[in-house]
mmCIF file of C-alpha atoms in Angstrom:
data_model
loop_
_atom_site.group_PDB
_atom_site.id
_atom_site.type_symbol
_atom_site.label_atom_id
_atom_site.label_comp_id
_atom_site.label_asym_id
_atom_site.label_seq_id
_atom_site.Cartn_x
_atom_site.Cartn_y
_atom_site.Cartn_z
ATOM 1 C CA MET X 607 72.819 94.447 110.727
ATOM 2 C CA SER X 608 75.709 95.651 113.063
ATOM 3 C CA LEU X 609 79.178 95.025 114.371
ATOM 4 C CA VAL X 610 79.124 91.462 115.858
ATOM 5 C CA PHE X 611 82.696 91.317 116.851
ATOM 6 C CA ALA X 612 85.475 93.190 117.911
ATOM 7 C CA GLY X 613 88.596 91.872 118.927
ATOM 8 C CA VAL X 614 92.390 92.384 118.711
ATOM 9 C CA CYS X 615 95.547 90.079 118.224
ATOM 10 C CA SER X 616 99.166 89.957 117.438
ATOM 11 C CA HIS X 617 100.118 89.257 114.432
ATOM 12 C CA ALA X 618 104.380 88.838 114.348
ATOM 13 C CA PRO X 619 105.663 86.610 111.687
ATOM 14 C CA GLY X 620 107.858 84.668 114.137
ATOM 15 C CA ILE X 621 104.450 83.606 116.046
ATOM 16 C CA THR X 622 104.191 80.967 112.828
ATOM 17 C CA GLY X 623 107.546 81.636 111.182
ATOM 18 C CA ARG X 624 109.522 80.937 114.376
ATOM 19 C CA ALA X 625 107.416 78.855 115.762
ATOM 20 C CA HIS X 626 109.970 76.205 116.300
ATOM 21 C CA MET X 627 112.467 77.870 117.862
ATOM 22 C CA ALA X 628 109.729 78.980 120.564
ATOM 23 C CA ASP X 629 109.152 77.666 124.401
ATOM 24 C CA PRO X 630 106.608 74.815 123.727
ATOM 25 C CA ASP X 631 104.366 75.963 126.522
ATOM 26 C CA ASP X 632 104.634 79.394 124.915
ATOM 27 C CA LYS X 633 103.837 78.472 121.702
ATOM 28 C CA GLU X 634 101.023 76.312 122.745
ATOM 29 C CA THR X 635 98.965 78.430 124.997
ATOM 30 C CA LEU X 636 99.569 80.995 122.616
ATOM 31 C CA TYR X 637 97.908 78.579 119.849
ATOM 32 C CA SER X 638 95.188 77.798 122.322
ATOM 33 C CA ALA X 639 94.348 81.052 122.851
ATOM 34 C CA PHE X 640 94.158 82.236 119.068
ATOM 35 C CA ASP X 641 91.516 79.115 118.795
ATOM 36 C CA ASP X 642 89.308 80.338 121.412
ATOM 37 C CA MET X 643 89.448 83.667 119.715
ATOM 38 C CA ARG X 644 88.390 81.711 116.324
ATOM 39 C CA GLU X 645 85.595 79.988 118.613
ATOM 40 C CA ALA X 646 84.504 83.773 119.696
ATOM 41 C CA LEU X 647 84.702 85.044 116.248
ATOM 42 C CA GLU X 648 82.171 81.859 114.571
ATOM 43 C CA ALA X 649 80.035 81.949 117.609
ATOM 44 C CA SER X 650 79.289 85.684 115.971
ATOM 45 C CA LYS X 651 78.320 84.273 112.430
ATOM 46 C CA PRO X 652 79.902 87.107 110.661
ATOM 47 C CA ASP X 653 79.146 87.272 107.462
ATOM 48 C CA ALA X 654 82.445 89.082 106.395
ATOM 49 C CA LEU X 655 85.740 90.430 108.437
ATOM 50 C CA ILE X 656 86.949 93.541 108.568
ATOM 51 C CA VAL X 657 90.647 93.017 109.229
ATOM 52 C CA ILE X 658 92.580 96.148 110.318
ATOM 53 C CA ALA X 659 95.990 95.502 110.116
ATOM 54 C CA ALA X 660 99.107 97.672 110.046
ATOM 55 C CA GLU X 661 101.032 96.477 106.987
ATOM 56 C CA HIS X 662 104.639 96.533 106.392
ATOM 57 C CA PHE X 663 105.225 97.921 102.847
ATOM 58 C CA ALA X 664 103.409 95.249 101.066
ATOM 59 C CA ASN X 665 100.907 97.518 99.090
ATOM 60 C CA PHE X 666 102.247 100.781 100.188
ATOM 61 C CA PHE X 667 105.147 102.672 100.050
ATOM 62 C CA MET X 668 106.111 106.580 100.706
ATOM 63 C CA ASN X 669 105.643 107.323 97.557
ATOM 64 C CA ASN X 670 101.922 107.346 97.831
ATOM 65 C CA MET X 671 101.425 106.749 101.422
ATOM 66 C CA PRO X 672 97.346 106.617 102.791
ATOM 67 C CA ALA X 673 96.924 107.430 106.330
ATOM 68 C CA TYR X 674 94.009 104.894 106.225
ATOM 69 C CA CYS X 675 93.352 102.321 103.288
ATOM 70 C CA ILE X 676 90.394 99.937 102.701
ATOM 71 C CA GLY X 677 90.628 97.384 100.164
ATOM 72 C CA ALA X 678 87.980 96.076 98.023
ATOM 73 C CA ALA X 679 89.176 93.474 95.703
ATOM 74 C CA ASP X 680 87.607 90.026 95.017
ATOM 75 C CA GLU X 681 90.638 88.251 96.024
ATOM 76 C CA TYR X 682 93.607 88.980 97.741
ATOM 77 C CA GLU X 683 97.203 87.298 97.440
ATOM 78 C CA GLY X 684 99.192 86.485 100.420
ATOM 79 C CA PRO X 685 101.100 86.168 102.361
ATOM 80 C CA ILE X 686 104.186 88.405 100.449
ATOM 81 C CA GLU X 687 106.750 86.342 102.437
ATOM 82 C CA ASP X 688 108.391 83.514 101.679
ATOM 83 C CA PRO X 689 106.045 80.926 102.728
ATOM 84 C CA LYS X 690 109.055 78.503 104.544
ATOM 85 C CA TRP X 691 109.946 82.014 106.190
ATOM 86 C CA LEU X 692 106.639 83.070 107.084
ATOM 87 C CA GLY X 693 105.314 79.382 107.796
ATOM 88 C CA ILE X 694 101.928 79.989 105.981
ATOM 89 C CA GLU X 695 101.572 78.819 102.833
ATOM 90 C CA ARG X 696 100.642 81.439 99.594
ATOM 91 C CA ARG X 697 96.831 81.437 98.198
ATOM 92 C CA LEU X 698 94.386 83.789 97.208
ATOM 93 C CA ILE X 699 91.531 84.813 99.955
ATOM 94 C CA PRO X 700 88.456 85.644 98.784
ATOM 95 C CA GLY X 701 87.098 89.233 99.051
ATOM 96 C CA ASN X 702 84.088 91.064 98.765
ATOM 97 C CA PRO X 703 84.201 94.461 96.352
ATOM 98 C CA GLU X 704 80.432 95.058 96.610
ATOM 99 C CA LEU X 705 80.308 95.295 100.179
ATOM 100 C CA SER X 706 83.732 96.955 100.479
ATOM 101 C CA LYS X 707 82.760 99.657 98.601
ATOM 102 C CA ARG X 708 79.239 99.994 100.266
ATOM 103 C CA ILE X 709 81.267 100.535 103.887
ATOM 104 C CA ILE X 710 83.716 102.488 102.123
ATOM 105 C CA ALA X 711 81.332 104.872 100.681
ATOM 106 C CA LYS X 712 79.610 104.939 104.257
ATOM 107 C CA VAL X 713 83.127 105.529 106.490
ATOM 108 C CA MET X 714 84.112 108.878 103.845
ATOM 109 C CA LYS X 715 80.931 110.513 104.993
ATOM 110 C CA ASP X 716 82.991 111.064 108.303
ATOM 111 C CA VAL X 717 86.700 110.627 107.411
ATOM 112 C CA ASP X 718 88.850 110.354 104.789
ATOM 113 C CA VAL X 719 89.809 107.103 103.468
ATOM 114 C CA ALA X 720 91.533 105.652 100.598
ATOM 115 C CA TYR X 721 90.709 102.375 98.712
ATOM 116 C CA ALA X 722 92.543 99.716 96.950
ATOM 117 C CA GLU X 723 90.757 97.065 94.308
ATOM 118 C CA GLU X 724 94.320 95.955 94.490
ATOM 119 C CA TRP X 725 96.273 94.502 97.851
ATOM 120 C CA LYS X 726 98.420 91.813 98.561
ATOM 121 C CA PHE X 727 98.506 90.675 102.784
ATOM 122 C CA ASP X 728 101.775 90.453 104.465
ATOM 123 C CA HIS X 729 101.902 88.637 107.717
ATOM 124 C CA GLY X 730 99.836 91.493 109.539
ATOM 125 C CA ILE X 731 96.609 90.062 108.053
ATOM 126 C CA SER X 732 98.251 86.432 106.890
ATOM 127 C CA VAL X 733 99.371 85.822 110.778
ATOM 128 C CA PRO X 734 96.090 86.273 112.064
ATOM 129 C CA LEU X 735 93.917 84.530 108.860
ATOM 130 C CA HIS X 736 96.048 81.676 109.721
ATOM 131 C CA PHE X 737 94.567 80.866 112.832
ATOM 132 C CA LEU X 738 91.445 82.733 113.053
ATOM 133 C CA THR X 739 89.901 81.900 109.562
ATOM 134 C CA PRO X 740 91.689 78.762 108.569
ATOM 135 C CA GLU X 741 89.668 77.499 105.974
ATOM 136 C CA TYR X 742 89.708 80.897 104.164
ATOM 137 C CA GLU X 743 86.170 80.647 103.655
ATOM 138 C CA LEU X 744 85.053 84.115 104.990
ATOM 139 C CA ASP X 745 84.692 87.218 103.055
ATOM 140 C CA ILE X 746 88.137 89.234 104.210
ATOM 141 C CA ILE X 747 87.854 93.318 104.273
ATOM 142 C CA PRO X 748 91.214 94.346 104.376
ATOM 143 C CA VAL X 749 92.234 98.290 106.219
ATOM 144 C CA ASN X 750 95.394 99.668 106.602
ATOM 145 C CA ILE X 751 96.343 102.361 109.059
ATOM 146 C CA ASN X 752 99.985 103.589 108.052
ATOM 147 C CA CYS X 753 101.620 102.925 110.914
ATOM 148 C CA GLN X 754 105.391 102.578 109.413
ATOM 149 C CA GLY X 755 106.159 105.776 107.647
ATOM 150 C CA PRO X 756 105.727 108.602 109.268
ATOM 151 C CA PRO X 757 104.259 111.894 109.003
ATOM 152 C CA LEU X 758 101.674 109.076 110.924
ATOM 153 C CA SER X 759 97.753 109.789 111.655
ATOM 154 C CA PRO X 760 97.353 111.097 114.899
ATOM 155 C CA LEU X 761 96.074 109.010 117.570
ATOM 156 C CA HIS X 762 92.700 110.888 117.599
ATOM 157 C CA ARG X 763 92.462 110.218 113.825
ATOM 158 C CA ALA X 764 92.984 106.619 114.771
ATOM 159 C CA TRP X 765 89.688 106.870 117.145
ATOM 160 C CA ALA X 766 87.999 109.032 114.389
ATOM 161 C CA PHE X 767 88.536 105.843 112.359
ATOM 162 C CA GLY X 768 87.059 103.569 114.234
ATOM 163 C CA GLN X 769 83.694 105.550 115.174
ATOM 164 C CA ALA X 770 83.465 105.991 111.278
ATOM 165 C CA LEU X 771 83.822 102.034 110.845
ATOM 166 C CA ARG X 772 81.426 101.124 113.493
ATOM 167 C CA LYS X 773 78.510 103.686 111.993
ATOM 168 C CA ALA X 774 79.641 102.228 108.324
ATOM 169 C CA CYS X 775 79.120 98.763 109.989
ATOM 170 C CA ASP X 776 75.810 99.155 111.741
ATOM 171 C CA GLU X 777 74.610 100.409 108.404
ATOM 172 C CA VAL X 778 74.528 97.548 106.667
ATOM 173 C CA PRO X 779 72.286 94.533 106.648
ATOM 174 C CA GLU X 780 75.518 92.083 106.600
ATOM 175 C CA ARG X 781 77.038 90.862 110.048
ATOM 176 C CA ILE X 782 80.452 92.258 110.242
ATOM 177 C CA ALA X 783 83.221 91.417 112.607
ATOM 178 C CA ILE X 784 86.047 93.364 112.963
ATOM 179 C CA VAL X 785 89.899 92.685 114.146
ATOM 180 C CA ALA X 786 92.792 94.610 114.645
ATOM 181 C CA THR X 787 96.262 93.552 114.553
ATOM 182 C CA GLY X 788 99.086 94.472 115.482
ATOM 183 C CA GLY X 789 101.583 94.818 118.515
ATOM 184 C CA ILE X 790 101.859 96.718 121.477
ATOM 185 C CA SER X 791 105.837 97.465 123.268
ATOM 186 C CA HIS X 792 108.188 95.716 120.402
ATOM 187 C CA TRP X 793 111.332 96.429 118.179
ATOM 188 C CA PRO X 794 110.789 94.413 115.701
ATOM 189 C CA ALA X 795 113.502 93.683 112.840
ATOM 190 C CA THR X 796 116.455 95.518 114.532
ATOM 191 C CA PRO X 797 119.006 94.517 117.351
ATOM 192 C CA ASP X 798 116.618 95.122 120.062
ATOM 193 C CA SER X 799 114.243 92.611 118.277
ATOM 194 C CA GLY X 800 113.054 90.672 121.585
ATOM 195 C CA LYS X 801 112.829 93.384 123.872
ATOM 196 C CA ILE X 802 109.332 93.564 125.332
ATOM 197 C CA ASN X 803 108.054 96.356 127.646
ATOM 198 C CA GLU X 804 105.948 94.459 130.078
ATOM 199 C CA ALA X 805 104.826 97.121 132.439
ATOM 200 C CA TRP X 806 104.149 99.541 129.441
ATOM 201 C CA ASP X 807 102.031 96.575 127.547
ATOM 202 C CA LYS X 808 99.878 96.289 130.692
ATOM 203 C CA GLU X 809 99.106 99.488 131.712
ATOM 204 C CA PHE X 810 98.379 99.960 127.755
ATOM 205 C CA LEU X 811 95.861 97.250 127.506
ATOM 206 C CA GLN X 812 94.128 98.186 130.743
ATOM 207 C CA ARG X 813 93.231 101.487 129.244
ATOM 208 C CA TRP X 814 92.194 99.519 126.274
ATOM 209 C CA CYS X 815 89.683 97.118 128.175
ATOM 210 C CA ALA X 816 88.730 100.202 129.498
ATOM 211 C CA GLY X 817 88.077 101.957 126.400
ATOM 212 C CA ASP X 818 89.815 105.145 128.166
ATOM 213 C CA LYS X 819 89.818 107.507 125.088
ATOM 214 C CA ASP X 820 91.372 110.300 127.062
ATOM 215 C CA ALA X 821 94.111 107.975 128.442
ATOM 216 C CA LEU X 822 94.606 106.351 124.899
ATOM 217 C CA LEU X 823 95.135 109.369 123.417
ATOM 218 C CA SER X 824 97.462 110.748 125.545
ATOM 219 C CA TYR X 825 100.466 108.968 124.094
ATOM 220 C CA THR X 826 102.845 111.054 121.808
ATOM 221 C CA ASP X 827 104.533 109.141 118.949
ATOM 222 C CA GLU X 828 107.570 110.354 120.585
ATOM 223 C CA GLU X 829 107.097 108.662 123.795
ATOM 224 C CA THR X 830 105.572 105.438 122.498
ATOM 225 C CA TRP X 831 108.727 105.165 120.310
ATOM 226 C CA GLN X 832 111.336 105.559 123.367
ATOM 227 C CA ASP X 833 109.052 103.565 125.933
ATOM 228 C CA ALA X 834 107.702 100.562 123.003
ATOM 229 C CA GLY X 835 109.261 101.079 120.149
ATOM 230 C CA GLN X 836 109.132 101.042 116.742
ATOM 231 C CA GLY X 837 106.433 98.731 116.521
ATOM 232 C CA GLY X 838 104.454 100.536 119.525
ATOM 233 C CA PHE X 839 102.935 102.888 116.796
ATOM 234 C CA GLU X 840 100.484 99.919 115.690
ATOM 235 C CA ILE X 841 98.924 100.767 119.074
ATOM 236 C CA ARG X 842 96.865 102.775 116.256
ATOM 237 C CA ALA X 843 95.141 99.737 115.205
ATOM 238 C CA PHE X 844 93.631 99.095 118.955
ATOM 239 C CA ILE X 845 92.718 102.701 119.291
ATOM 240 C CA ALA X 846 91.047 102.164 116.584
ATOM 241 C CA ILE X 847 88.776 99.499 117.359
ATOM 242 C CA SER X 848 87.988 101.370 121.031
ATOM 243 C CA GLY X 849 86.571 103.849 118.633
ATOM 244 C CA ALA X 850 84.393 101.480 117.123
ATOM 245 C CA THR X 851 82.983 100.210 120.062
ATOM 246 C CA ILE X 852 82.484 103.368 122.924
ATOM 247 C CA GLY X 853 81.158 102.592 125.761
ATOM 248 C CA SER X 854 82.082 98.547 125.929
ATOM 249 C CA GLN X 855 84.248 97.128 128.082
ATOM 250 C CA ALA X 856 87.057 94.893 126.291
ATOM 251 C CA LYS X 857 88.947 92.096 127.732
ATOM 252 C CA VAL X 858 92.585 90.585 127.231
ATOM 253 C CA HIS X 859 92.339 86.800 126.804
ATOM 254 C CA TYR X 860 95.798 86.326 126.506
ATOM 255 C CA TYR X 861 98.951 88.267 127.163
ATOM 256 C CA ARG X 862 102.351 86.744 127.041
ATOM 257 C CA PRO X 863 106.006 88.805 126.216
ATOM 258 C CA ILE X 864 107.472 85.888 124.321
ATOM 259 C CA PRO X 865 111.062 87.394 123.210
ATOM 260 C CA ILE X 866 111.498 85.072 120.112
ATOM 261 C CA PHE X 867 107.793 86.033 118.613
ATOM 262 C CA ALA X 868 109.330 89.592 119.529
ATOM 263 C CA VAL X 869 106.140 90.766 120.976
ATOM 264 C CA GLY X 870 103.671 90.638 124.178
ATOM 265 C CA CYS X 871 101.826 88.419 122.381
ATOM 266 C CA THR X 872 98.113 89.243 122.738
ATOM 267 C CA THR X 873 94.336 88.286 122.078
ATOM 268 C CA GLY X 874 91.299 89.804 123.473
ATOM 269 C CA TRP X 875 87.924 90.745 122.519
ATOM 270 C CA VAL X 876 85.090 93.506 123.060
ATOM 271 C CA ASP X 877 82.108 92.548 124.765
ATOM 272 C CA LEU X 878 79.776 94.222 122.415
ATOM 273 C CA MET W 1420 122.403 109.708 100.044
ATOM 274 C CA SER W 1421 119.397 108.146 98.493
ATOM 275 C CA LEU W 1422 117.711 106.164 101.175
ATOM 276 C CA TYR W 1423 114.449 106.422 99.572
ATOM 277 C CA GLN W 1424 115.659 104.852 96.114
ATOM 278 C CA THR W 1425 117.384 102.223 98.461
ATOM 279 C CA GLN W 1426 113.956 101.566 100.242
ATOM 280 C CA LYS W 1427 112.201 101.914 96.834
ATOM 281 C CA LEU W 1428 114.534 99.326 95.478
ATOM 282 C CA LEU W 1429 113.681 96.983 98.157
ATOM 283 C CA TYR W 1430 109.844 97.418 98.148
ATOM 284 C CA GLN W 1431 109.275 96.417 95.003
ATOM 285 C CA LEU W 1432 111.482 93.395 95.161
ATOM 286 C CA ASN W 1433 110.201 92.071 98.767
ATOM 287 C CA LYS W 1434 106.876 91.521 96.547
ATOM 288 C CA ASP W 1435 107.625 90.759 93.041
ATOM 289 C CA VAL W 1436 108.591 87.374 92.514
ATOM 290 C CA GLN W 1437 109.195 87.735 88.875
ATOM 291 C CA MET W 1438 111.743 90.644 89.713
ATOM 292 C CA GLN W 1439 113.530 88.872 92.201
ATOM 293 C CA ALA W 1440 114.596 86.077 90.049
ATOM 294 C CA SER W 1441 115.841 89.085 87.763
ATOM 295 C CA PHE W 1442 117.728 90.682 90.512
ATOM 296 C CA LEU W 1443 119.594 87.468 90.941
ATOM 297 C CA ALA W 1444 120.465 86.248 87.383
ATOM 298 C CA ASP W 1445 121.390 90.273 86.704
ATOM 299 C CA HIS W 1446 121.274 92.906 89.433
ATOM 300 C CA GLU W 1447 122.579 95.662 87.619
ATOM 301 C CA ALA W 1448 119.797 95.870 84.976
ATOM 302 C CA ILE W 1449 117.527 96.214 88.238
ATOM 303 C CA MET W 1450 119.515 98.808 90.078
ATOM 304 C CA ASN W 1451 120.041 101.049 87.007
ATOM 305 C CA ASN W 1452 116.288 101.821 87.425
ATOM 306 C CA PHE W 1453 117.167 103.467 90.426
ATOM 307 C CA LYS W 1454 119.091 106.381 91.708
ATOM 308 C CA LEU W 1455 121.552 105.093 94.195
ATOM 309 C CA THR W 1456 124.826 105.584 95.700
ATOM 310 C CA GLN W 1457 128.242 103.703 95.401
ATOM 311 C CA GLU W 1458 127.765 102.690 98.938
ATOM 312 C CA GLU W 1459 124.066 101.994 98.683
ATOM 313 C CA HIS W 1460 124.553 100.128 95.152
ATOM 314 C CA ASP W 1461 127.532 97.854 97.172
ATOM 315 C CA ALA W 1462 125.903 96.879 100.060
ATOM 316 C CA LEU W 1463 123.070 95.605 98.000
ATOM 317 C CA VAL W 1464 125.194 94.075 95.586
ATOM 318 C CA ASN W 1465 127.124 92.485 98.428
ATOM 319 C CA LYS W 1466 123.903 91.492 100.084
ATOM 320 C CA ASP W 1467 125.072 93.381 103.306
ATOM 321 C CA ILE W 1468 122.090 93.234 105.028
ATOM 322 C CA GLY W 1469 124.109 94.776 108.218
ATOM 323 C CA LEU W 1470 124.794 97.723 105.863
ATOM 324 C CA LEU W 1471 121.395 98.729 104.532
ATOM 325 C CA TYR W 1472 120.260 98.649 108.518
ATOM 326 C CA ILE W 1473 123.283 101.231 109.053
ATOM 327 C CA LEU W 1474 122.038 103.298 106.033
ATOM 328 C CA GLY W 1475 118.559 103.546 107.779
ATOM 329 C CA VAL W 1476 116.596 100.621 105.335
ATOM 330 C CA ASN W 1477 113.373 100.436 107.861
ATOM 331 C CA GLY W 1478 113.116 96.899 109.161
ATOM 332 C CA GLN W 1479 110.183 95.810 108.252
ATOM 333 C CA ILE W 1480 111.417 96.126 104.626
ATOM 334 C CA LEU W 1481 115.150 95.294 105.524
ATOM 335 C CA MET W 1482 113.578 91.860 107.171
ATOM 336 C CA HIS W 1483 112.145 90.302 103.905
ATOM 337 C CA PHE W 1484 115.300 91.030 101.559
ATOM 338 C CA ALA W 1485 117.325 89.451 104.425
ATOM 339 C CA ALA W 1486 114.846 86.078 104.080
ATOM 340 C CA MET W 1487 114.940 86.139 100.388
ATOM 341 C CA CYS W 1488 119.081 86.226 100.721
ATOM 342 C CA GLY W 1489 118.499 83.155 103.281
ATOM 343 C CA LEU W 1490 119.463 84.565 106.398
ATOM 344 C CA ALA W 1491 118.038 82.813 109.086
ATOM 345 C CA TRP W 1492 116.440 84.859 112.025
ATOM 346 C CA PRO W 1493 119.428 84.616 114.567
ATOM 347 C CA GLU W 1494 121.899 85.489 111.305
ATOM 348 C CA TYR W 1495 119.578 88.792 110.337
ATOM 349 C CA ILE W 1496 119.702 89.768 114.292
ATOM 350 C CA GLN W 1497 123.507 89.048 114.181
ATOM 351 C CA ALA W 1498 124.457 91.105 111.086
ATOM 352 C CA MET W 1499 123.064 94.127 112.028
ATOM 353 C CA ARG W 1500 124.761 93.750 115.567
ATOM 354 C CA ASP W 1501 127.913 93.166 113.856
ATOM 355 C CA ALA W 1502 127.490 96.732 111.369
ATOM 356 C CA LEU W 1503 126.618 98.625 114.791
ATOM 357 C CA ALA W 1504 130.004 97.175 115.921
ATOM 358 C CA ILE W 1505 131.619 98.385 112.720
ATOM 359 C CA HIS W 1506 130.090 101.212 111.098
ATOM 360 C CA GLY W 1507 128.107 103.240 114.697
ATOM 361 C CA ASN W 1508 124.507 103.281 114.688
ATOM 362 C CA VAL W 1509 122.046 103.836 112.249
ATOM 363 C CA ARG W 1510 122.813 107.140 110.163
ATOM 364 C CA THR W 1511 118.597 107.675 109.833
ATOM 365 C CA GLY W 1512 115.093 106.459 110.060
ATOM 366 C CA LEU W 1513 113.183 105.171 112.973
ATOM 367 C CA TYR W 1514 115.007 102.120 112.862
ATOM 368 C CA VAL W 1515 118.161 103.380 115.315
ATOM 369 C CA THR W 1516 118.905 101.337 117.861
ATOM 370 C CA THR W 1517 118.067 101.821 121.524
ATOM 371 C CA ASP W 1518 121.071 99.338 122.892
ATOM 372 C CA GLY W 1519 121.060 96.461 120.474
ATOM 373 C CA LYS W 1520 120.284 94.036 123.986
ATOM 374 C CA GLY W 1521 117.530 92.433 122.320
ATOM 375 C CA ALA W 1522 116.540 88.717 123.233
ATOM 376 C CA VAL W 1523 117.672 86.559 120.433
#
């Protein structure tokens, strides 16, 4: 069939884990934005959801770190975090190994990817699913882009990965949705946690909405680290969506810096 | 310094509930499997989140260990800030602080 939905959202663990510490209006408007995104996703009637997340050492470590990896398990467990700390119960989430493997084989025609038949979800996937597929009935195909352990894949490779993923989605009969999760500027898990560079975020999101390849790929990692923190490397997930939706405009449906959630909370999706 | 080994221990610990129970019951049995300096060893035994941060443990690894040690979020952030005052800035890695003036 084809790609039926492509969007982005935040995945910060504070969104669920520290909800009780947030200003009620921040929490309510963000949760409402996630509800809107869930409705848009459901309206696209997907058969499976690919979640491109920058994971945080749930499965991959510097002993064998793939730049890109796609999951192919029949079920996934998550979150790895303490359920009380994250505010999300640990559970099994359905996968579709047969569909995963078909997509992996097609992606491999264009870019090299690792695959994994075992995968545990951390907040990078568990927080978005908590809002977007709360019944956990949709088959999930997890994707990781290494945004944690340098050397990191260059931004133009994230774009190319998105392109390859789109081509694969278009070649399978199922209706596929993709959601990329990550933060824009943020300094998570540091004494700077809560710092957010709103101007940088807005500039990035403007480039993302326009699908402006040259502008999106022009950031260097050094600049990103300086201006957008360690968490800023997760723009790779957003860029993969742009690579998957060349020629389409995207819209940011929610953006608000929420320091207790340690990120400029975002939802957005592409007008396919 | 064997930051890699320290992080590897924490990486494995963070996602393995059985290993967590073993670590809490007899941490030496776990730590004997890793080549650690005395400073790293002691930081782990003492659950010294602040010093582990200074040693360069990636925040996404340390955050989970801090939660496992029972630190609430503000306590975790404060432990890192206190350690900066005691030890100076992070010695290596991406998680060096820029100004230590986050919002929590």
